[in-house]
Amino acid sequence: MHAPTAYQYTKPVATSLDAPLALRDSFGRVARDLRMSLTDRCNLRCTYCMPAEGLEWLPGEDILSDSEVKRLIDIGVGLLGIREIRFTGGEPLLRQSLAELLAHAHALRTDEDKPPRLSLTTNALGLDKKAGALVEAGLERVNISLDSLDPQTYARISGRDRLGDVLRGIDAAIAAGLHPIKVNAVAMRGVNEQGLCDLLRFCLNKGLQLRIIEHMPLGPQHTWSRAQILSAEDVLHILGTEFELNKVVNEDDPHAPARIWIIREGANNQAGTVGIIASVSKPFCANCDRTRITADGQMRSCLFARVESDLRGPLRAGASDQEIAEIWAGGMAAKKAGHGIDDPGFVQPTRFMSEIGG
Ligand code: SAM
Ligand code: SF4
């Protein structure tokens, strides 16, 4: 265990945050959506997220304990206006106490006097055994990562031959009543582009909402190149070969990262929607309402942030809730306008996506 070090609190320089305290940045954005990473560990090795080998896990004592996670959630919801919490990782199902953490969050009340909306981003390995208990604990919605329905392509991307587990997890999520169930697929040229129409058809058949995401530079350096990226435009073109794509339904929703298209498949006359997330080619940073905490208690204002605000140190050194809230708010106040992938001087974050929390 950590020996608590004496904690010297210095009140951050006064900002417009001082009254009332909120996660407001200098561009007027207010963060209400907390991405809480519960572990950096994972049972897959997706090429776009982490290296196949050689990545050391964070030491156990660096990871926030259950009571530390609960306290940060309490501060976020109680003092900083958080209304939605998404548990992520690494693989959040690997955290044994996930149901307990969900139940704790579910018992809180937001500034709108209701429980925070609780969701999970998961690779679904083992979800078949846990979905019911997680729903009982307060989980409402789930995003399941699935890039291909072809077992070989799935194994090539994820590094493991586990497609069957994912499909069982999806069926369990449906049976447990989770809604909506979104399927996240990272689009990669020459890897899974041929299977995107099949994936969409599968999702339509099962009542799942497919979200196709542009590949972002958050994994091992050699796995991403701007020239190779399969853009939202390219994805629309591919889907357009087998589906009729109609108008976008959520053009007016400023916080939605995905543009949702109404689609119809000629042959089966099957209708539904598909979301396309153009995180690289058309970033939605101007409307971002997210704040992130890594499994080791570092607050990040952006996936691509180069600086983190340490919440764990003050937490372990006896800082008050108000002091921690001010450090968190101060870090968010400094949030940059955008992720800067297009800037000539763009530098990828030093941590991989699995260590940040997607
Ligand atoms: N292990 C869980 C999972 O895979 O759903 C949660 C963590 S994972 C980091 C969260 C999401 O980030 C996944 O949907 C994954 O596909 C996405 N992701 C990871 N690396 C990415 C990248 N370089 N570009 C775009 N999305 C990425
Ligand atoms: Fe693990 Fe999720 Fe990263 Fe894949 S995307 S390696 S499942 S954390």
mmCIF file of C-alpha atoms and ligand atoms in Angstrom:
data_model
loop_
_atom_site.group_PDB
_atom_site.id
_atom_site.type_symbol
_atom_site.label_atom_id
_atom_site.label_comp_id
_atom_site.label_asym_id
_atom_site.label_seq_id
_atom_site.Cartn_x
_atom_site.Cartn_y
_atom_site.Cartn_z
ATOM 1 C CA MET A 1 0.000 0.000 0.000
ATOM 2 C CA HIS A 2 1.003 3.612 -0.471
ATOM 3 C CA ALA A 3 2.387 5.458 2.493
ATOM 4 C CA PRO A 4 0.411 8.690 2.373
ATOM 5 C CA THR A 5 2.683 11.637 1.695
ATOM 6 C CA ALA A 6 1.913 14.962 3.311
ATOM 7 C CA TYR A 7 -0.394 16.807 0.989
ATOM 8 C CA GLN A 8 0.023 20.504 0.432
ATOM 9 C CA TYR A 9 -3.002 21.881 -1.331
ATOM 10 C CA THR A 10 -2.535 24.993 -3.434
ATOM 11 C CA LYS A 11 -5.769 26.500 -4.628
ATOM 12 C CA PRO A 12 -5.691 26.776 -8.421
ATOM 13 C CA VAL A 13 -5.490 30.250 -9.931
ATOM 14 C CA ALA A 14 -8.978 31.750 -9.904
ATOM 15 C CA THR A 15 -10.971 31.054 -13.042
ATOM 16 C CA SER A 16 -14.537 31.586 -14.103
ATOM 17 C CA LEU A 17 -15.063 28.109 -12.613
ATOM 18 C CA ASP A 18 -14.996 29.367 -9.085
ATOM 19 C CA ALA A 19 -18.720 29.811 -8.708
ATOM 20 C CA PRO A 20 -20.486 27.570 -9.270
ATOM 21 C CA LEU A 21 -17.968 24.737 -9.701
ATOM 22 C CA ALA A 22 -18.454 22.957 -13.002
ATOM 23 C CA LEU A 23 -16.294 21.273 -15.584
ATOM 24 C CA ARG A 24 -16.314 24.297 -17.888
ATOM 25 C CA ASP A 25 -13.426 25.073 -20.225
ATOM 26 C CA SER A 26 -12.266 28.364 -21.691
ATOM 27 C CA PHE A 27 -14.241 27.680 -24.883
ATOM 28 C CA GLY A 28 -17.509 27.453 -22.964
ATOM 29 C CA ARG A 29 -17.881 23.683 -23.194
ATOM 30 C CA VAL A 30 -19.252 21.971 -20.092
ATOM 31 C CA ALA A 31 -18.319 18.326 -19.475
ATOM 32 C CA ARG A 32 -21.096 16.156 -18.085
ATOM 33 C CA ASP A 33 -19.994 12.785 -19.440
ATOM 34 C CA LEU A 34 -17.355 10.947 -17.382
ATOM 35 C CA ARG A 35 -15.322 8.146 -18.969
ATOM 36 C CA MET A 36 -14.047 6.194 -15.986
ATOM 37 C CA SER A 37 -11.368 3.627 -16.744
ATOM 38 C CA LEU A 38 -11.334 0.706 -14.326
ATOM 39 C CA THR A 39 -8.208 -1.084 -15.561
ATOM 40 C CA ASP A 40 -5.491 -0.824 -18.194
ATOM 41 C CA ARG A 41 -5.520 -4.620 -18.588
ATOM 42 C CA CYS A 42 -7.153 -6.432 -21.434
ATOM 43 C CA ASN A 43 -7.707 -9.971 -22.673
ATOM 44 C CA LEU A 44 -7.461 -8.855 -26.314
ATOM 45 C CA ARG A 45 -4.686 -7.047 -28.172
ATOM 46 C CA CYS A 46 -6.469 -4.953 -30.795
ATOM 47 C CA THR A 47 -3.849 -3.647 -33.198
ATOM 48 C CA TYR A 48 -5.189 -0.070 -33.107
ATOM 49 C CA CYS A 49 -5.225 0.090 -29.309
ATOM 50 C CA MET A 50 -2.173 -1.568 -27.802
ATOM 51 C CA PRO A 51 0.964 -3.490 -28.823
ATOM 52 C CA ALA A 52 0.737 -7.267 -29.268
ATOM 53 C CA GLU A 53 3.326 -7.751 -26.534
ATOM 54 C CA GLY A 54 5.709 -5.870 -24.322
ATOM 55 C CA LEU A 55 3.248 -3.469 -22.678
ATOM 56 C CA GLU A 56 3.593 -3.654 -18.918
ATOM 57 C CA TRP A 57 0.432 -3.377 -16.853
ATOM 58 C CA LEU A 58 0.244 -0.627 -14.285
ATOM 59 C CA PRO A 59 1.384 -1.874 -10.860
ATOM 60 C CA GLY A 60 -1.575 -2.909 -8.698
ATOM 61 C CA GLU A 61 -0.953 -0.212 -6.110
ATOM 62 C CA ASP A 62 -1.166 2.485 -8.793
ATOM 63 C CA ILE A 63 -4.715 1.469 -9.732
ATOM 64 C CA LEU A 64 -7.507 3.289 -7.940
ATOM 65 C CA SER A 65 -9.107 1.117 -5.280
ATOM 66 C CA ASP A 66 -12.879 0.606 -5.265
ATOM 67 C CA SER A 67 -13.350 3.201 -2.563
ATOM 68 C CA GLU A 68 -11.210 5.692 -4.506
ATOM 69 C CA VAL A 69 -13.245 5.120 -7.676
ATOM 70 C CA LYS A 70 -16.450 5.618 -5.681
ATOM 71 C CA ARG A 71 -15.156 8.804 -4.115
ATOM 72 C CA LEU A 72 -14.207 10.312 -7.481
ATOM 73 C CA ILE A 73 -17.613 9.387 -8.871
ATOM 74 C CA ASP A 74 -19.264 11.006 -5.836
ATOM 75 C CA ILE A 75 -17.264 14.184 -6.413
ATOM 76 C CA GLY A 76 -18.014 14.208 -10.146
ATOM 77 C CA VAL A 77 -21.743 13.764 -9.693
ATOM 78 C CA GLY A 78 -22.164 15.629 -6.414
ATOM 79 C CA LEU A 79 -19.936 18.644 -7.013
ATOM 80 C CA LEU A 80 -19.133 18.886 -10.707
ATOM 81 C CA GLY A 81 -22.344 18.285 -12.619
ATOM 82 C CA ILE A 82 -21.548 14.853 -14.088
ATOM 83 C CA ARG A 83 -24.743 13.273 -15.436
ATOM 84 C CA GLU A 84 -23.437 10.262 -17.309
ATOM 85 C CA ILE A 85 -20.749 7.717 -16.436
ATOM 86 C CA ARG A 86 -19.286 5.256 -18.902
ATOM 87 C CA PHE A 87 -17.050 2.584 -17.415
ATOM 88 C CA THR A 88 -14.242 1.597 -19.719
ATOM 89 C CA GLY A 89 -10.654 0.409 -19.773
ATOM 90 C CA GLY A 90 -8.685 -1.693 -20.825
ATOM 91 C CA GLU A 91 -11.426 -4.215 -20.427
ATOM 92 C CA PRO A 92 -13.832 -3.121 -17.658
ATOM 93 C CA LEU A 93 -15.355 -6.614 -17.300
ATOM 94 C CA LEU A 94 -11.995 -7.682 -15.855
ATOM 95 C CA ARG A 95 -12.699 -5.530 -12.797
ATOM 96 C CA GLN A 96 -14.311 -7.927 -10.329
ATOM 97 C CA SER A 97 -16.139 -5.147 -8.526
ATOM 98 C CA LEU A 98 -17.805 -3.700 -11.637
ATOM 99 C CA ALA A 99 -21.364 -4.479 -10.442
ATOM 100 C CA GLU A 100 -20.623 -2.967 -7.037
ATOM 101 C CA LEU A 101 -19.256 0.213 -8.639
ATOM 102 C CA LEU A 102 -22.306 0.452 -10.896
ATOM 103 C CA ALA A 103 -24.658 0.010 -7.944
ATOM 104 C CA HIS A 104 -22.821 2.744 -6.058
ATOM 105 C CA ALA A 105 -23.111 5.164 -8.992
ATOM 106 C CA HIS A 106 -26.758 4.232 -9.530
ATOM 107 C CA ALA A 107 -27.621 5.295 -5.988
ATOM 108 C CA LEU A 108 -26.344 8.855 -6.594
ATOM 109 C CA ARG A 109 -28.437 11.798 -7.736
ATOM 110 C CA THR A 110 -27.287 14.279 -10.385
ATOM 111 C CA ASP A 111 -28.084 17.980 -10.441
ATOM 112 C CA GLU A 112 -31.222 16.951 -12.349
ATOM 113 C CA ASP A 113 -32.237 14.841 -9.334
ATOM 114 C CA LYS A 114 -31.975 11.494 -11.085
ATOM 115 C CA PRO A 115 -29.387 8.708 -11.132
ATOM 116 C CA PRO A 116 -26.502 9.249 -13.551
ATOM 117 C CA ARG A 117 -26.932 7.385 -16.817
ATOM 118 C CA LEU A 118 -24.649 4.355 -16.662
ATOM 119 C CA SER A 119 -23.038 2.645 -19.599
ATOM 120 C CA LEU A 120 -20.157 0.337 -20.400
ATOM 121 C CA THR A 121 -17.755 -0.012 -23.305
ATOM 122 C CA THR A 122 -16.614 -3.615 -23.511
ATOM 123 C CA ASN A 123 -15.201 -6.268 -25.781
ATOM 124 C CA ALA A 124 -17.985 -8.521 -24.393
ATOM 125 C CA LEU A 125 -15.699 -11.426 -23.427
ATOM 126 C CA GLY A 126 -17.483 -12.926 -20.410
ATOM 127 C CA LEU A 127 -20.506 -10.669 -20.741
ATOM 128 C CA ASP A 128 -22.671 -13.764 -21.200
ATOM 129 C CA LYS A 129 -22.126 -14.573 -17.510
ATOM 130 C CA LYS A 130 -22.360 -11.031 -16.164
ATOM 131 C CA ALA A 131 -24.961 -9.101 -18.148
ATOM 132 C CA GLY A 132 -27.904 -9.890 -15.831
ATOM 133 C CA ALA A 133 -26.067 -8.830 -12.666
ATOM 134 C CA LEU A 134 -24.801 -5.641 -14.294
ATOM 135 C CA VAL A 135 -28.310 -4.639 -15.334
ATOM 136 C CA GLU A 136 -29.545 -5.337 -11.817
ATOM 137 C CA ALA A 137 -26.813 -3.040 -10.527
ATOM 138 C CA GLY A 138 -28.037 -0.168 -12.714
ATOM 139 C CA LEU A 139 -26.342 -0.585 -16.089
ATOM 140 C CA GLU A 140 -28.570 0.792 -18.862
ATOM 141 C CA ARG A 141 -26.587 0.810 -22.049
ATOM 142 C CA VAL A 142 -23.600 -0.938 -23.546
ATOM 143 C CA ASN A 143 -21.205 -0.405 -26.423
ATOM 144 C CA ILE A 144 -19.672 -3.641 -27.654
ATOM 145 C CA SER A 145 -16.545 -3.608 -29.789
ATOM 146 C CA LEU A 146 -16.735 -5.858 -32.819
ATOM 147 C CA ASP A 147 -14.785 -5.058 -35.970
ATOM 148 C CA SER A 148 -15.556 -8.090 -38.090
ATOM 149 C CA LEU A 149 -17.791 -11.147 -38.239
ATOM 150 C CA ASP A 150 -15.165 -13.134 -40.055
ATOM 151 C CA PRO A 151 -13.356 -15.248 -37.407
ATOM 152 C CA GLN A 152 -9.963 -14.872 -39.091
ATOM 153 C CA THR A 153 -10.255 -11.130 -39.532
ATOM 154 C CA TYR A 154 -11.521 -10.797 -35.960
ATOM 155 C CA ALA A 155 -8.501 -12.757 -34.677
ATOM 156 C CA ARG A 156 -6.118 -10.784 -36.894
ATOM 157 C CA ILE A 157 -7.374 -7.489 -35.428
ATOM 158 C CA SER A 158 -7.843 -8.522 -31.805
ATOM 159 C CA GLY A 159 -4.920 -10.925 -31.542
ATOM 160 C CA ARG A 160 -7.188 -13.650 -30.108
ATOM 161 C CA ASP A 161 -9.581 -16.216 -31.567
ATOM 162 C CA ARG A 162 -12.575 -15.124 -29.461
ATOM 163 C CA LEU A 163 -15.328 -14.153 -31.905
ATOM 164 C CA GLY A 164 -17.669 -16.799 -30.447
ATOM 165 C CA ASP A 165 -17.373 -15.255 -26.971
ATOM 166 C CA VAL A 166 -18.291 -11.831 -28.340
ATOM 167 C CA LEU A 167 -21.371 -13.198 -30.096
ATOM 168 C CA ARG A 168 -22.476 -14.940 -26.894
ATOM 169 C CA GLY A 169 -21.930 -11.689 -25.016
ATOM 170 C CA ILE A 170 -24.108 -9.810 -27.500
ATOM 171 C CA ASP A 171 -26.939 -12.315 -27.124
ATOM 172 C CA ALA A 172 -26.699 -12.059 -23.340
ATOM 173 C CA ALA A 173 -26.819 -8.260 -23.509
ATOM 174 C CA ILE A 174 -29.994 -8.466 -25.590
ATOM 175 C CA ALA A 175 -31.544 -11.021 -23.218
ATOM 176 C CA ALA A 176 -30.682 -8.863 -20.194
ATOM 177 C CA GLY A 177 -32.633 -5.958 -21.697
ATOM 178 C CA LEU A 178 -29.741 -3.556 -22.247
ATOM 179 C CA HIS A 179 -30.813 -0.798 -24.608
ATOM 180 C CA PRO A 180 -29.511 0.591 -26.782
ATOM 181 C CA ILE A 181 -26.755 -1.876 -27.601
ATOM 182 C CA LYS A 182 -24.268 -0.173 -29.851
ATOM 183 C CA VAL A 183 -21.614 -2.060 -31.770
ATOM 184 C CA ASN A 184 -18.340 -0.146 -32.209
ATOM 185 C CA ALA A 185 -16.280 -1.046 -35.264
ATOM 186 C CA VAL A 186 -13.016 0.679 -36.136
ATOM 187 C CA ALA A 187 -12.775 0.929 -39.921
ATOM 188 C CA MET A 188 -9.447 -0.120 -41.364
ATOM 189 C CA ARG A 189 -8.431 -0.089 -44.985
ATOM 190 C CA GLY A 190 -7.441 -3.483 -46.275
ATOM 191 C CA VAL A 191 -8.382 -5.151 -42.982
ATOM 192 C CA ASN A 192 -12.134 -5.126 -42.315
ATOM 193 C CA GLU A 193 -13.539 -2.857 -45.021
ATOM 194 C CA GLN A 194 -14.891 -5.800 -47.014
ATOM 195 C CA GLY A 195 -16.931 -6.995 -44.056
ATOM 196 C CA LEU A 196 -18.618 -3.727 -43.078
ATOM 197 C CA CYS A 197 -21.830 -4.448 -45.022
ATOM 198 C CA ASP A 198 -22.119 -7.893 -43.382
ATOM 199 C CA LEU A 199 -21.573 -6.320 -39.986
ATOM 200 C CA LEU A 200 -24.310 -3.782 -40.658
ATOM 201 C CA ARG A 201 -26.720 -6.499 -41.794
ATOM 202 C CA PHE A 202 -25.958 -8.528 -38.653
ATOM 203 C CA CYS A 203 -26.652 -5.486 -36.452
ATOM 204 C CA LEU A 204 -29.910 -4.684 -38.223
ATOM 205 C CA ASN A 205 -31.089 -8.285 -37.802
ATOM 206 C CA LYS A 206 -30.376 -8.219 -34.079
ATOM 207 C CA GLY A 207 -31.653 -4.717 -33.388
ATOM 208 C CA LEU A 208 -28.173 -3.372 -32.582
ATOM 209 C CA GLN A 209 -26.909 0.078 -33.535
ATOM 210 C CA LEU A 210 -23.699 -0.107 -35.544
ATOM 211 C CA ARG A 211 -21.199 2.740 -35.063
ATOM 212 C CA ILE A 212 -18.315 2.767 -37.514
ATOM 213 C CA ILE A 213 -15.363 4.769 -36.173
ATOM 214 C CA GLU A 214 -12.443 6.286 -38.026
ATOM 215 C CA HIS A 215 -9.127 4.894 -36.865
ATOM 216 C CA MET A 216 -7.398 7.399 -34.551
ATOM 217 C CA PRO A 217 -3.660 7.609 -33.762
ATOM 218 C CA LEU A 218 -3.862 6.111 -30.272
ATOM 219 C CA GLY A 219 -2.224 2.728 -30.714
ATOM 220 C CA PRO A 220 1.320 1.663 -31.605
ATOM 221 C CA GLN A 221 2.824 4.335 -33.902
ATOM 222 C CA HIS A 222 3.390 2.077 -36.895
ATOM 223 C CA THR A 223 -0.275 1.003 -37.050
ATOM 224 C CA TRP A 224 -1.672 4.414 -38.085
ATOM 225 C CA SER A 225 -1.040 6.552 -41.109
ATOM 226 C CA ARG A 226 -3.126 9.416 -42.382
ATOM 227 C CA ALA A 227 -2.752 8.187 -45.940
ATOM 228 C CA GLN A 228 -4.135 4.777 -45.013
ATOM 229 C CA ILE A 229 -7.126 5.929 -43.042
ATOM 230 C CA LEU A 230 -10.536 4.708 -44.177
ATOM 231 C CA SER A 231 -12.535 7.916 -43.843
ATOM 232 C CA ALA A 232 -16.220 8.388 -43.086
ATOM 233 C CA GLU A 233 -16.674 9.266 -46.771
ATOM 234 C CA ASP A 234 -15.034 5.978 -47.784
ATOM 235 C CA VAL A 235 -17.262 4.061 -45.350
ATOM 236 C CA LEU A 236 -20.378 5.706 -46.774
ATOM 237 C CA HIS A 237 -19.256 4.724 -50.230
ATOM 238 C CA ILE A 238 -18.747 1.084 -49.162
ATOM 239 C CA LEU A 239 -22.128 0.864 -47.401
ATOM 240 C CA GLY A 240 -23.737 2.563 -50.385
ATOM 241 C CA THR A 241 -22.861 -0.409 -52.585
ATOM 242 C CA GLU A 242 -25.375 -2.606 -50.703
ATOM 243 C CA PHE A 243 -27.598 -0.180 -48.784
ATOM 244 C CA GLU A 244 -29.612 2.867 -49.617
ATOM 245 C CA LEU A 245 -28.407 5.656 -47.336
ATOM 246 C CA ASN A 246 -30.862 8.422 -46.628
ATOM 247 C CA LYS A 247 -30.736 11.575 -44.654
ATOM 248 C CA VAL A 248 -28.908 12.089 -41.402
ATOM 249 C CA VAL A 249 -31.354 12.139 -38.500
ATOM 250 C CA ASN A 250 -29.309 13.898 -35.842
ATOM 251 C CA GLU A 251 -27.761 16.760 -37.760
ATOM 252 C CA ASP A 252 -28.953 19.163 -35.052
ATOM 253 C CA ASP A 253 -27.596 17.254 -32.038
ATOM 254 C CA PRO A 254 -24.361 19.094 -31.192
ATOM 255 C CA HIS A 255 -23.074 16.486 -28.720
ATOM 256 C CA ALA A 256 -23.516 13.401 -30.907
ATOM 257 C CA PRO A 257 -20.165 12.201 -32.196
ATOM 258 C CA ALA A 258 -21.864 9.923 -34.729
ATOM 259 C CA ARG A 259 -23.849 11.139 -37.718
ATOM 260 C CA ILE A 260 -26.764 8.753 -37.859
ATOM 261 C CA TRP A 261 -27.922 7.699 -41.306
ATOM 262 C CA ILE A 262 -31.255 6.124 -42.054
ATOM 263 C CA ILE A 263 -30.624 3.128 -44.269
ATOM 264 C CA ARG A 264 -32.590 0.583 -46.246
ATOM 265 C CA GLU A 265 -31.446 -2.586 -47.912
ATOM 266 C CA GLY A 266 -33.106 -3.108 -51.252
ATOM 267 C CA ALA A 267 -33.259 -6.902 -51.356
ATOM 268 C CA ASN A 268 -34.733 -7.446 -47.887
ATOM 269 C CA ASN A 269 -36.347 -4.045 -47.624
ATOM 270 C CA GLN A 270 -34.847 -3.929 -44.170
ATOM 271 C CA ALA A 271 -34.581 -0.496 -42.603
ATOM 272 C CA GLY A 272 -32.590 0.883 -39.705
ATOM 273 C CA THR A 273 -29.793 3.279 -38.902
ATOM 274 C CA VAL A 274 -26.024 3.340 -38.894
ATOM 275 C CA GLY A 275 -23.748 5.823 -37.138
ATOM 276 C CA ILE A 276 -20.502 7.017 -38.632
ATOM 277 C CA ILE A 277 -17.974 8.674 -36.355
ATOM 278 C CA ALA A 278 -15.598 10.897 -38.314
ATOM 279 C CA SER A 279 -13.292 11.553 -35.364
ATOM 280 C CA VAL A 280 -10.344 12.314 -37.623
ATOM 281 C CA SER A 281 -11.788 13.784 -40.825
ATOM 282 C CA LYS A 282 -14.588 15.807 -39.175
ATOM 283 C CA PRO A 283 -13.790 16.089 -35.469
ATOM 284 C CA PHE A 284 -16.596 16.946 -33.066
ATOM 285 C CA CYS A 285 -14.272 18.609 -30.538
ATOM 286 C CA ALA A 286 -16.232 21.875 -30.566
ATOM 287 C CA ASN A 287 -19.101 20.099 -28.838
ATOM 288 C CA CYS A 288 -17.171 17.627 -26.711
ATOM 289 C CA ASP A 289 -18.687 17.149 -23.252
ATOM 290 C CA ARG A 290 -16.325 14.450 -21.933
ATOM 291 C CA THR A 291 -13.917 14.230 -19.070
ATOM 292 C CA ARG A 292 -11.771 11.141 -18.469
ATOM 293 C CA ILE A 293 -10.133 9.474 -15.522
ATOM 294 C CA THR A 294 -7.534 6.784 -16.122
ATOM 295 C CA ALA A 295 -7.363 3.620 -14.014
ATOM 296 C CA ASP A 296 -4.466 5.189 -12.091
ATOM 297 C CA GLY A 297 -6.454 8.276 -11.226
ATOM 298 C CA GLN A 298 -5.197 10.797 -13.777
ATOM 299 C CA MET A 299 -7.772 13.190 -15.167
ATOM 300 C CA ARG A 300 -7.536 13.865 -18.890
ATOM 301 C CA SER A 301 -9.542 16.569 -20.617
ATOM 302 C CA CYS A 302 -9.169 14.828 -23.997
ATOM 303 C CA LEU A 303 -8.150 11.459 -25.448
ATOM 304 C CA PHE A 304 -5.254 13.309 -27.072
ATOM 305 C CA ALA A 305 -4.257 15.399 -24.059
ATOM 306 C CA ARG A 306 -0.518 15.651 -23.434
ATOM 307 C CA VAL A 307 -0.966 16.603 -19.798
ATOM 308 C CA GLU A 308 -2.936 14.909 -17.025
ATOM 309 C CA SER A 309 -4.175 16.220 -13.671
ATOM 310 C CA ASP A 310 -3.242 13.897 -10.838
ATOM 311 C CA LEU A 311 -6.295 13.170 -8.674
ATOM 312 C CA ARG A 312 -4.934 10.033 -7.022
ATOM 313 C CA GLY A 313 -2.035 11.773 -5.231
ATOM 314 C CA PRO A 314 -4.238 14.350 -3.483
ATOM 315 C CA LEU A 315 -6.869 11.679 -2.820
ATOM 316 C CA ARG A 316 -4.336 9.497 -0.997
ATOM 317 C CA ALA A 317 -2.780 12.444 0.782
ATOM 318 C CA GLY A 318 -5.981 13.537 2.457
ATOM 319 C CA ALA A 319 -7.330 16.279 0.207
ATOM 320 C CA SER A 320 -10.966 17.225 0.762
ATOM 321 C CA ASP A 321 -13.695 16.609 -1.823
ATOM 322 C CA GLN A 322 -13.778 20.323 -2.594
ATOM 323 C CA GLU A 323 -10.012 20.406 -3.160
ATOM 324 C CA ILE A 324 -10.151 17.424 -5.501
ATOM 325 C CA ALA A 325 -13.085 18.954 -7.360
ATOM 326 C CA GLU A 326 -11.080 22.143 -7.860
ATOM 327 C CA ILE A 327 -8.066 20.268 -9.234
ATOM 328 C CA TRP A 328 -10.369 18.359 -11.608
ATOM 329 C CA ALA A 329 -12.129 21.551 -12.709
ATOM 330 C CA GLY A 330 -8.818 23.367 -13.118
ATOM 331 C CA GLY A 331 -7.536 20.630 -15.433
ATOM 332 C CA MET A 332 -10.702 20.749 -17.499
ATOM 333 C CA ALA A 333 -10.548 24.547 -17.718
ATOM 334 C CA ALA A 334 -7.299 24.168 -19.647
ATOM 335 C CA LYS A 335 -8.837 21.814 -22.229
ATOM 336 C CA LYS A 336 -7.594 22.601 -25.723
ATOM 337 C CA ALA A 337 -9.952 23.592 -28.522
ATOM 338 C CA GLY A 338 -9.401 20.395 -30.459
ATOM 339 C CA HIS A 339 -7.434 17.161 -30.668
ATOM 340 C CA GLY A 340 -4.985 18.688 -33.132
ATOM 341 C CA ILE A 341 -4.437 15.560 -35.237
ATOM 342 C CA ASP A 342 -4.277 17.832 -38.284
ATOM 343 C CA ASP A 343 -1.791 20.265 -36.760
ATOM 344 C CA PRO A 344 1.667 20.049 -38.319
ATOM 345 C CA GLY A 345 3.184 19.620 -34.851
ATOM 346 C CA PHE A 346 0.762 16.888 -33.722
ATOM 347 C CA VAL A 347 2.330 14.481 -31.278
ATOM 348 C CA GLN A 348 0.540 11.287 -30.283
ATOM 349 C CA PRO A 349 -0.173 10.862 -26.559
ATOM 350 C CA THR A 350 2.460 8.858 -24.723
ATOM 351 C CA ARG A 351 -0.125 6.405 -23.394
ATOM 352 C CA PHE A 352 -1.936 3.898 -25.587
ATOM 353 C CA MET A 353 -5.741 3.885 -25.853
ATOM 354 C CA SER A 354 -5.974 0.882 -23.498
ATOM 355 C CA GLU A 355 -4.154 2.918 -20.824
ATOM 356 C CA ILE A 356 -6.253 6.039 -21.356
ATOM 357 C CA GLY A 357 -9.724 4.500 -21.520
ATOM 358 C CA GLY A 358 -11.751 4.751 -24.709
HETATM 359 N N1 SAM B 1 -12.028 -2.940 -24.012
HETATM 360 C C1 SAM B 1 -13.227 -2.215 -24.240
HETATM 361 C C2 SAM B 1 -13.662 -2.287 -25.673
HETATM 362 O O1 SAM B 1 -12.855 -2.671 -26.507
HETATM 363 O O2 SAM B 1 -14.785 -1.939 -25.959
HETATM 364 C C3 SAM B 1 -13.164 -0.782 -23.784
HETATM 365 C C4 SAM B 1 -11.920 -0.028 -24.025
HETATM 366 S S1 SAM B 1 -11.576 0.301 -25.737
HETATM 367 C C5 SAM B 1 -10.096 1.250 -25.600
HETATM 368 C C6 SAM B 1 -12.856 1.463 -26.119
HETATM 369 C C7 SAM B 1 -13.120 1.700 -27.583
HETATM 370 O O3 SAM B 1 -12.020 2.356 -28.152
HETATM 371 C C8 SAM B 1 -13.356 0.446 -28.392
HETATM 372 O O4 SAM B 1 -14.607 0.521 -29.038
HETATM 373 C C9 SAM B 1 -12.252 0.468 -29.410
HETATM 374 O O5 SAM B 1 -12.656 -0.049 -30.643
HETATM 375 C C10 SAM B 1 -11.930 1.934 -29.496
HETATM 376 N N2 SAM B 1 -10.579 2.206 -29.972
HETATM 377 C C11 SAM B 1 -9.429 1.736 -29.450
HETATM 378 N N3 SAM B 1 -8.373 2.219 -30.132
HETATM 379 C C12 SAM B 1 -8.873 3.007 -31.119
HETATM 380 C C13 SAM B 1 -8.294 3.768 -32.154
HETATM 381 N N4 SAM B 1 -6.970 3.834 -32.329
HETATM 382 N N5 SAM B 1 -9.114 4.453 -32.983
HETATM 383 C C14 SAM B 1 -10.459 4.414 -32.825
HETATM 384 N N6 SAM B 1 -11.071 3.708 -31.840
HETATM 385 C C15 SAM B 1 -10.284 3.000 -31.003
HETATM 386 FE FE1 SF4 B 2 -8.705 -4.381 -25.301
HETATM 387 FE FE2 SF4 B 2 -10.696 -2.768 -25.972
HETATM 388 FE FE3 SF4 B 2 -8.163 -2.136 -26.547
HETATM 389 FE FE4 SF4 B 2 -9.286 -4.135 -27.854
HETATM 390 S S1 SF4 B 2 -9.946 -1.984 -27.922
HETATM 391 S S2 SF4 B 2 -7.234 -4.162 -26.922
HETATM 392 S S3 SF4 B 2 -10.614 -4.985 -26.331
HETATM 393 S S4 SF4 B 2 -9.008 -2.293 -24.563
#
